[in-house]
Amino acid sequence: MKHRHILLSFLLMASAGAQADWYLRGTHNNWGATQMNAAGTNTVELTNVVFAAAGSIKFDRYGNWAESYGVGGLNGSNIAVGQGTWNIKFFTDTKNWSITSAASVNYHLRGTFNAWAEGTLLTRIGTSDVYESCQNFASGDATGGPRFKVDPNGGWGSDAVPSADYTVAAGWVKISFNASTKVIATQQNLAANCGATSSANSSSSTNSSSSTNSSSSIPSSVTSSSAISSSVPSIQFHLRGTHNGWLEGDLITTPSGTNQLEICRNFTAGDATGGPRFKVDPNGGWGDAFPNADQAASGWTKIIINTNTKTLVSTTTNLGTSCAPSTSSSAISSAVSSSSSSQVAADDFRARTMYFVFVDRFANGSTANDNGSNSAATSTVKSSGAQSEWKKYWGGDIAGLISKLDYLQSLGVSAIWVTPLVDNINVGNEGGYHGYWARDFYAVDEHLGDWALVDELDAQMEARGMKLVLDIALNHSNQDDQYEFGALYKEGAFLTDFASGKGSWYHANGAISDCGDTNPATTCNTEWDDPWSFRNKSLFNLTDFNHGISSNSIADQYLIDAALKWMDHGVDAFRIDAIKHIEPSFINRFSAAVRAKKSDTYIFGEWYNAGAGDSLSMSFLNERRGSELLDFKLRDAIENAIAGNITMINLSSHIISRPGAMNNFEDQQAIFLDNHDATRTSVYLQTTGATNRGAGKGMAPAFANARQNLGMALVMTLPGVPTIYYGTEQNSTWFTANGDGQVGHDPYNREQQPSFNQTTPAYTLISSLANLRKNSVAIQRGTYAERWSTADILVFQRQEGSDCAVVAVNRGAAATITVPNLCLANAAYTSVVGTDVVNVASGSGTFNLSQNEVVVLH
């Protein structure tokens, strides 16, 4: 989503216009016209714009008021700006803007503790807008008790806050000041140097009611539309953990996005019952603390919570002092000790459940865009038509996805991977409904929506704590032999095509396995395993980008800049299509470029058949080039186990092999059961026809659904980032054979979303396990240990510190087993899914497992 800045979105009401002279007008310059400076693609800015008092602005296209933009678009109302110094950007393509606090101000803490002198500077926390100081207010002065003000840049200007002195109790006080919102929060009655103390008012629900006074409210000059990240919750969230002896009073107050707060604390040690850890206690009193199990921490730790859902969003450990970035911190691409599981990243996708939406086939929110620029490529009969109709647009769009976000949130989804939203080909009687035939990486495909809808999707997802994952095809554009012949555009302007771009933009080495000749009867399938061939020849007839080896080619820079533009519109993570076929050094440069913009960007790629046992993909993964991979080999093993092709012993052996094959990054890989390039598991289990995995298993629908749900339970609880293909939660099926005779294969694995029923067994199972993953560090990043395995039964546990989860699956006949050496404490546990109760005593538990049952204990 948009990070650390205020971004206001509205529907585009006028054409974009060229990026030329744009002017900023406002109360700060008496509504004069100050020319803005170019700041990248479709962006102009002014930095260090000073507002001595709260005011407002507008953006003027020509400096003559002929075309101006504000709230609501063209000729809209004034945009509110708070008192302070701001960096202001305007995006000329979407007419959106951002207002961020300039970081060049020194904030002086002046009060009775230092006789109101300048020079005691508040310390900035990381790269946030929050500044902190710890001071001992021993007494007041002749005019009152202990108190203070914050004086930006000294000199007692009119910008000192609050307007009335902030009064505190005598003693050690920790002061937090948000430079963007001017919100002040305090923690009082602390021990020396602001350590926690039992003398703090821990018997009440808040710490001596001193967290905020009247100066803590958001200034009335800052409107709700311009202070998206600055709301102050009515509930006070206490951070309680080993860092403060589990006492109340350490309040989380720093805004970190819509309905989110953050805090930075140093966890130096654990206690008698475990390592460094914490919980969040809304309003104190241990009434509804979260997460359920203590959350592990280590060193300087940044914690972000969602105040609406009362959940932990992310925990970043081992940061530098005061949570400054550190080379040893837990970024996704950082090195991890082979002796332990990988650390938590700032935006840790292991705590998330990802949902893969095939946008054109999910939900139609607006029929007005169905035909796009080429009505011949839009089906009027959809699924009732022949195969050719399945290769056209059906009407799904961004508006439809927005309308179903509540459905996905109830499913437990916290990241949505969308098929490419970029503009696809506009000619021919087949459509780029899937998104992989790009013509303009800098534009939104007109069948799906526009930039304003992308921004609305971002805002709606951010409000729900969700992350947006964009599928991007860095390997190719569109076909080199038909339709638009590799034509490539940037914001509608033609750049090149296959004929004119050979050797510069594109490779021209033929297609993989063509043996270097033009005879279609000859094939050289060994080229699929030859690195030069699969990276320098085209994938089928898709025009192949020419990537640089030691530096960016012209195509590389085009693709990187496009990705950065999408990030400006809310993209948080990327799935790289056909990563096997891309020059590896470009993946290094691409990942570095997007992480320079957002350091915790999660990136994963599609390498068909990647996983433990595939040497080429594992060699790439272990070079740590900045991208994780979709684990196809684990997918195959899970499906083969639930289909009865291999035993559960075989499955567990494969799971155990993953850490060694992946250098202990197995929990960073995207794991899944269904996707858009293979027959759905539900179809494979039910059909008796040919599939891409051989003859189907011929199971009855109810039995097959139960088996598929076993598979999804494994996806949701094994090490990795769980990924659900749209419709799997409805056990979706389509049994038509494609042109290759494969039942349920492309395009028949891309059917319309069959239902939005929230009561199916698959939906409720996934929802329960997504909630467990969100709250259990053991499921997120714990070790895997097999505890029982037979041909039909597998019991394993995941453990991280004191957090433990045990999973039992049974595909065979009903059985009762007693499993030893469990990491669970003595207690009676009710399964997270279903109603089974398992009593654990002395590390052993007895499970009564029905056929096709899963039991999960936590």
Short mmCIF file of N, CA, C and O in Angstrom, two decimals, residues 234-294:
data_model
loop_
_atom_site.label_atom_id
_atom_site.label_comp_id
_atom_site.label_asym_id
_atom_site.label_seq_id
_atom_site.Cartn_x
_atom_site.Cartn_y
_atom_site.Cartn_z
N SER A 234 -9.63 5.12 20.39
CA SER A 234 -10.21 5.36 21.70
C SER A 234 -9.71 4.33 22.71
O SER A 234 -9.77 4.56 23.90
N ILE A 235 -9.26 3.20 22.25
CA ILE A 235 -8.69 2.17 23.12
C ILE A 235 -7.19 2.44 23.28
O ILE A 235 -6.53 2.82 22.32
N GLN A 236 -6.67 2.25 24.48
CA GLN A 236 -5.23 2.37 24.68
C GLN A 236 -4.62 0.98 24.68
O GLN A 236 -5.04 0.10 25.43
N PHE A 237 -3.63 0.80 23.83
CA PHE A 237 -3.02 -0.51 23.63
C PHE A 237 -1.70 -0.57 24.41
O PHE A 237 -0.75 0.13 24.08
N HIS A 238 -1.67 -1.42 25.44
CA HIS A 238 -0.50 -1.57 26.29
C HIS A 238 0.39 -2.69 25.75
O HIS A 238 -0.08 -3.81 25.52
N LEU A 239 1.67 -2.39 25.54
CA LEU A 239 2.64 -3.43 25.19
C LEU A 239 3.20 -3.99 26.49
O LEU A 239 3.81 -3.27 27.29
N ARG A 240 2.98 -5.27 26.70
CA ARG A 240 3.41 -5.91 27.94
C ARG A 240 4.28 -7.11 27.60
O ARG A 240 3.89 -7.96 26.79
N GLY A 241 5.46 -7.17 28.17
CA GLY A 241 6.35 -8.25 27.82
C GLY A 241 7.55 -8.32 28.74
O GLY A 241 7.61 -7.67 29.79
N THR A 242 8.51 -9.11 28.32
CA THR A 242 9.71 -9.28 29.14
C THR A 242 10.53 -8.01 29.23
O THR A 242 11.35 -7.85 30.14
N HIS A 243 10.33 -7.08 28.31
CA HIS A 243 11.10 -5.83 28.34
C HIS A 243 10.68 -4.92 29.49
O HIS A 243 11.43 -4.04 29.89
N ASN A 244 9.45 -5.10 30.00
CA ASN A 244 8.97 -4.22 31.07
C ASN A 244 8.33 -4.99 32.21
O ASN A 244 7.48 -4.46 32.94
N GLY A 245 8.73 -6.24 32.36
CA GLY A 245 8.20 -7.05 33.45
C GLY A 245 6.72 -7.32 33.34
O GLY A 245 6.04 -7.57 34.34
N TRP A 246 6.19 -7.25 32.10
CA TRP A 246 4.78 -7.55 31.81
C TRP A 246 3.83 -6.54 32.44
O TRP A 246 2.63 -6.83 32.63
N LEU A 247 4.31 -5.34 32.73
CA LEU A 247 3.45 -4.34 33.34
C LEU A 247 2.66 -3.56 32.30
O LEU A 247 3.04 -3.48 31.14
N GLU A 248 1.55 -2.97 32.74
CA GLU A 248 0.82 -2.02 31.92
C GLU A 248 1.61 -0.72 31.80
O GLU A 248 2.57 -0.49 32.53
N GLY A 249 1.17 0.14 30.88
CA GLY A 249 1.69 1.49 30.83
C GLY A 249 2.55 1.82 29.63
O GLY A 249 2.73 2.99 29.30
N ASP A 250 3.08 0.80 28.94
CA ASP A 250 3.89 1.06 27.75
C ASP A 250 2.93 1.12 26.57
O ASP A 250 2.62 0.11 25.94
N LEU A 251 2.44 2.32 26.27
CA LEU A 251 1.36 2.49 25.30
C LEU A 251 1.89 2.56 23.87
O LEU A 251 2.90 3.20 23.60
N ILE A 252 1.16 1.92 22.96
CA ILE A 252 1.48 1.96 21.53
C ILE A 252 0.69 3.12 20.95
O ILE A 252 -0.55 3.07 20.91
N THR A 253 1.38 4.16 20.48
CA THR A 253 0.69 5.39 20.09
C THR A 253 1.04 5.91 18.71
O THR A 253 0.36 6.79 18.20
N THR A 254 2.08 5.38 18.08
CA THR A 254 2.56 5.96 16.83
C THR A 254 1.75 5.45 15.64
O THR A 254 1.70 4.23 15.40
N PRO A 255 1.09 6.34 14.85
CA PRO A 255 0.33 5.88 13.68
C PRO A 255 1.23 5.20 12.67
O PRO A 255 2.37 5.59 12.46
N SER A 256 0.69 4.16 12.01
CA SER A 256 1.46 3.41 11.01
C SER A 256 0.54 2.95 9.89
O SER A 256 0.62 1.83 9.43
N GLY A 257 -0.36 3.83 9.44
CA GLY A 257 -1.32 3.47 8.40
C GLY A 257 -2.72 3.41 8.99
O GLY A 257 -2.94 3.56 10.18
N THR A 258 -3.69 3.19 8.11
CA THR A 258 -5.07 3.15 8.53
C THR A 258 -5.30 2.06 9.55
O THR A 258 -4.99 0.90 9.31
N ASN A 259 -5.85 2.43 10.72
CA ASN A 259 -6.15 1.48 11.80
C ASN A 259 -4.91 0.74 12.29
O ASN A 259 -5.02 -0.40 12.76
N GLN A 260 -3.74 1.35 12.17
CA GLN A 260 -2.53 0.69 12.60
C GLN A 260 -1.69 1.62 13.47
O GLN A 260 -1.63 2.83 13.24
N LEU A 261 -1.06 1.03 14.49
CA LEU A 261 -0.11 1.73 15.34
C LEU A 261 1.17 0.93 15.42
O LEU A 261 1.16 -0.30 15.21
N GLU A 262 2.28 1.60 15.74
CA GLU A 262 3.55 0.89 15.85
C GLU A 262 4.30 1.36 17.08
O GLU A 262 4.03 2.43 17.64
N ILE A 263 5.26 0.54 17.49
CA ILE A 263 6.11 0.87 18.63
C ILE A 263 7.45 0.19 18.43
O ILE A 263 7.54 -0.87 17.77
N CYS A 264 8.50 0.78 18.98
CA CYS A 264 9.85 0.21 18.91
C CYS A 264 10.36 0.02 20.34
O CYS A 264 10.36 0.97 21.12
N ARG A 265 10.78 -1.19 20.66
CA ARG A 265 11.30 -1.47 21.99
C ARG A 265 12.48 -2.42 21.90
O ARG A 265 12.58 -3.24 20.97
N ASN A 266 13.34 -2.36 22.94
CA ASN A 266 14.53 -3.20 22.98
C ASN A 266 14.28 -4.39 23.91
O ASN A 266 14.11 -4.23 25.11
N PHE A 267 14.26 -5.60 23.34
CA PHE A 267 14.07 -6.82 24.10
C PHE A 267 15.43 -7.48 24.31
O PHE A 267 15.96 -8.15 23.41
N THR A 268 16.00 -7.26 25.47
CA THR A 268 17.37 -7.73 25.73
C THR A 268 17.41 -9.11 26.37
O THR A 268 18.43 -9.79 26.29
N ALA A 269 16.32 -9.53 27.00
CA ALA A 269 16.35 -10.82 27.71
C ALA A 269 14.94 -11.33 27.89
O ALA A 269 13.95 -10.59 27.77
N GLY A 270 14.85 -12.62 28.20
CA GLY A 270 13.57 -13.21 28.54
C GLY A 270 13.34 -13.18 30.03
O GLY A 270 13.85 -12.31 30.75
N ASP A 271 12.57 -14.16 30.51
CA ASP A 271 12.33 -14.27 31.94
C ASP A 271 12.37 -15.74 32.33
O ASP A 271 12.83 -16.59 31.54
N ALA A 272 11.89 -16.06 33.49
CA ALA A 272 12.02 -17.43 34.00
C ALA A 272 11.25 -18.44 33.18
O ALA A 272 11.55 -19.64 33.22
N THR A 273 10.26 -17.99 32.42
CA THR A 273 9.42 -18.95 31.68
C THR A 273 9.65 -18.95 30.18
O THR A 273 8.94 -19.64 29.46
N GLY A 274 10.62 -18.18 29.70
CA GLY A 274 10.87 -18.20 28.27
C GLY A 274 11.72 -17.05 27.80
O GLY A 274 12.19 -16.22 28.60
N GLY A 275 11.93 -16.97 26.49
CA GLY A 275 12.77 -15.95 25.90
C GLY A 275 12.07 -14.61 25.78
O GLY A 275 10.94 -14.43 26.25
N PRO A 276 12.71 -13.63 25.14
CA PRO A 276 12.10 -12.31 24.96
C PRO A 276 10.78 -12.44 24.18
O PRO A 276 10.74 -13.05 23.11
N ARG A 277 9.74 -11.79 24.68
CA ARG A 277 8.44 -11.94 24.06
C ARG A 277 7.48 -10.90 24.63
O ARG A 277 7.81 -10.20 25.58
N PHE A 278 6.26 -10.84 24.03
CA PHE A 278 5.32 -9.81 24.45
C PHE A 278 3.91 -10.21 24.05
O PHE A 278 3.69 -11.14 23.28
N LYS A 279 2.97 -9.45 24.59
CA LYS A 279 1.58 -9.43 24.12
C LYS A 279 1.11 -7.98 24.10
O LYS A 279 1.73 -7.10 24.69
N VAL A 280 -0.01 -7.75 23.42
CA VAL A 280 -0.64 -6.43 23.40
C VAL A 280 -1.95 -6.54 24.18
O VAL A 280 -2.77 -7.44 23.90
N ASP A 281 -2.15 -5.63 25.14
CA ASP A 281 -3.29 -5.71 26.07
C ASP A 281 -4.16 -4.46 25.91
O ASP A 281 -3.86 -3.41 26.46
N PRO A 282 -5.26 -4.55 25.13
CA PRO A 282 -6.13 -3.38 24.95
C PRO A 282 -6.74 -2.93 26.27
O PRO A 282 -7.40 -3.72 26.96
N ASN A 283 -6.49 -1.69 26.64
CA ASN A 283 -7.01 -1.07 27.86
C ASN A 283 -6.55 -1.74 29.15
O ASN A 283 -7.11 -1.50 30.22
N GLY A 284 -5.55 -2.59 29.08
CA GLY A 284 -5.01 -3.20 30.29
C GLY A 284 -5.93 -4.23 30.89
O GLY A 284 -7.01 -4.54 30.38
N GLY A 285 -5.49 -4.80 32.00
CA GLY A 285 -6.33 -5.75 32.73
C GLY A 285 -6.32 -7.16 32.19
O GLY A 285 -7.03 -8.03 32.69
N TRP A 286 -5.54 -7.41 31.14
CA TRP A 286 -5.46 -8.75 30.52
C TRP A 286 -6.82 -9.27 30.06
O TRP A 286 -7.08 -10.45 30.05
N GLY A 287 -7.73 -8.35 29.65
CA GLY A 287 -9.06 -8.81 29.24
C GLY A 287 -9.10 -9.48 27.89
O GLY A 287 -9.64 -10.57 27.73
N ASP A 288 -8.52 -8.85 26.87
CA ASP A 288 -8.59 -9.39 25.50
C ASP A 288 -7.23 -9.24 24.81
O ASP A 288 -7.14 -8.78 23.68
N ALA A 289 -6.20 -9.64 25.51
CA ALA A 289 -4.84 -9.50 24.98
C ALA A 289 -4.64 -10.36 23.74
O ALA A 289 -5.27 -11.40 23.56
N PHE A 290 -3.75 -9.93 22.89
CA PHE A 290 -3.44 -10.67 21.67
C PHE A 290 -1.94 -10.55 21.39
O PHE A 290 -1.28 -9.63 21.89
N PRO A 291 -1.34 -11.49 20.59
CA PRO A 291 -1.97 -12.71 20.08
C PRO A 291 -2.19 -13.73 21.20
O PRO A 291 -1.79 -13.51 22.35
N ASN A 292 -2.83 -14.85 20.84
CA ASN A 292 -3.15 -15.84 21.87
C ASN A 292 -1.90 -16.36 22.56
O ASN A 292 -1.86 -16.50 23.79
N ALA A 293 -0.88 -16.67 21.78
CA ALA A 293 0.40 -17.12 22.33
C ALA A 293 1.36 -15.94 22.38
O ALA A 293 1.30 -15.04 21.54
N ASP A 294 2.26 -15.94 23.36
CA ASP A 294 3.25 -14.87 23.44
C ASP A 294 4.00 -14.76 22.11
O ASP A 294 4.36 -15.77 21.48
#
